[in-house]
Amino acid sequence: MFNSKITGLGKYVPEHVVTNDDLSKMMDTNDAWIQERTGIKERRWIKSGSEDTSAVMGAKASRIAIKRAGLTKDDIDFIVFATLSPDYFFPGCGVQIQDMLDMPHVGALDVRNQCSGFIYALSVADQFIKTGMYKNVLVIGAEYHSNGLDKTTRGRNVSVIFGDGAGAAVLSREESNTQGVLSTHLHSQGKYADKLIVKTPSISHWVPNIIASGKEDLSYFPYMDGQFVFKNAVLRFSEVITACLTKNGLNKEAIDMLIPHQANLRIAQYIQKKFELKDDQVFNNIEKYGNTTAASVIIALTEAWEQGKIKTGDHVVLAAFGSGFTWASALIKWV
Ligand code: ACO
């Protein structure tokens, strides 16, 4: 059995910055409300007419990650792509990356686990490397939220939170099993699926029928029971971080860097307090990008690494909670 380690990281966010003041021109909201409740100051939204999509942004982040790993596209054995906003209903974005990066016949898998998506994808890649089946796996998280949001006052509780962007990691074989990805922890609770959901398009609810009916149908847009989600998020974040520490015989003092899914700064601050972490032990960038769902953990990890905040030997904890519900964590001893 091998371990896996991250050998390359990359991110891409659209250039177009949308501030809270910009949103207040589209709907009845304001900068003070958004900052106080979520910590978000601005987010990136793909501008209409841009070539960017989840797959295109994922490809841009991937090229950076592969280069930084000191590899070429021909060294990549497999692709795992996490998103809740794929370019197509099917096929998934993974095969688009295979084509865009010109990786002949490399297998590609899509992961549908919302905010927990990147950690699920990392865990899948880790298993392939552990068994020796693959040496280098490209793991991507990318989201194109902005086109699917209800940007009127009716949808303000959801639409102010989400941003577009992508991140990618190359996961490679590590001969030592005392470093690299030490463990991953994945969970779900489908009975709460309807608390954070986009209902259509779906096989049981085809768009042409909706349009033909002439009725305004809100099931196109994300729905969220915000307070219910918040309460579950703080509980599950705590549990899943504790699980990865316990599994590896460590306690909270061992955490050098926590990269939480960027759902809401208040959630991250609660977790920071609970685990008694200092400001420089938790990385947040939600104020710049909003919630980029499956892209958030990998964009934050890439930025933390780019800023020199992660060193060899550090224990890095990744943790996420989101729609499904799903939640997940990973403990990495940085190589
Ligand atoms: N601007 C101004 N006012 C608003 C806005 C807005 N954008 N949105 C809602 N309001 C108003 C409401 O109408 C309500 O007014 P009322 O009291 O007169 O009825 C009031 O503000 C409070 O609204 P709530 O929806 O109850 O706001 P809450 O305090 O719950 O904050 C928030 C909303 C920030 C979304 C919070 O619930 C939250 O962060 N939830 C968790 C999000 C999360 O973790 N998601 C998981 C990951 S995402 C994924 O997996 C896809």
mmCIF file of C-alpha atoms in Angstrom, residues 3 8 13 15 20 32 47 51 85 92 100 120 126 130 136 142 160 164 208 234 238 240 252 262 273-274 277:
data_model
loop_
_atom_site.group_PDB
_atom_site.id
_atom_site.type_symbol
_atom_site.label_atom_id
_atom_site.label_comp_id
_atom_site.label_asym_id
_atom_site.label_seq_id
_atom_site.Cartn_x
_atom_site.Cartn_y
_atom_site.Cartn_z
ATOM 1 C CA ASN A 3 0.087 6.906 0.443
ATOM 2 C CA GLY A 8 0.743 20.486 -7.529
ATOM 3 C CA VAL A 13 -11.335 32.575 -10.766
ATOM 4 C CA GLU A 15 -11.884 38.346 -13.546
ATOM 5 C CA ASN A 20 -22.150 43.607 -2.286
ATOM 6 C CA ALA A 32 -23.800 45.607 5.946
ATOM 7 C CA LYS A 47 -19.485 37.668 -17.254
ATOM 8 C CA GLU A 51 -15.808 31.367 -22.551
ATOM 9 C CA SER A 85 -22.865 23.025 -11.692
ATOM 10 C CA GLY A 92 -19.957 15.132 -16.728
ATOM 11 C CA MET A 100 -9.519 19.979 -23.263
ATOM 12 C CA TYR A 120 -14.847 13.320 -1.656
ATOM 13 C CA ASP A 126 -6.322 8.681 -2.662
ATOM 14 C CA LYS A 130 -3.130 3.614 -2.270
ATOM 15 C CA ASN A 136 -0.846 10.624 -10.585
ATOM 16 C CA ALA A 142 -15.125 23.925 -10.084
ATOM 17 C CA VAL A 160 -25.576 36.674 -2.244
ATOM 18 C CA ASP A 164 -17.752 31.084 -9.391
ATOM 19 C CA PRO A 208 -40.115 21.875 -21.653
ATOM 20 C CA VAL A 234 -21.297 23.711 12.850
ATOM 21 C CA SER A 238 -16.728 19.749 14.551
ATOM 22 C CA VAL A 240 -15.599 15.352 11.177
ATOM 23 C CA LYS A 252 -6.408 19.696 18.274
ATOM 24 C CA GLN A 262 -15.879 28.615 2.685
ATOM 25 C CA LYS A 273 -13.023 29.037 18.575
ATOM 26 C CA LYS A 274 -14.162 25.514 19.312
ATOM 27 C CA LEU A 277 -7.023 27.786 16.864
#
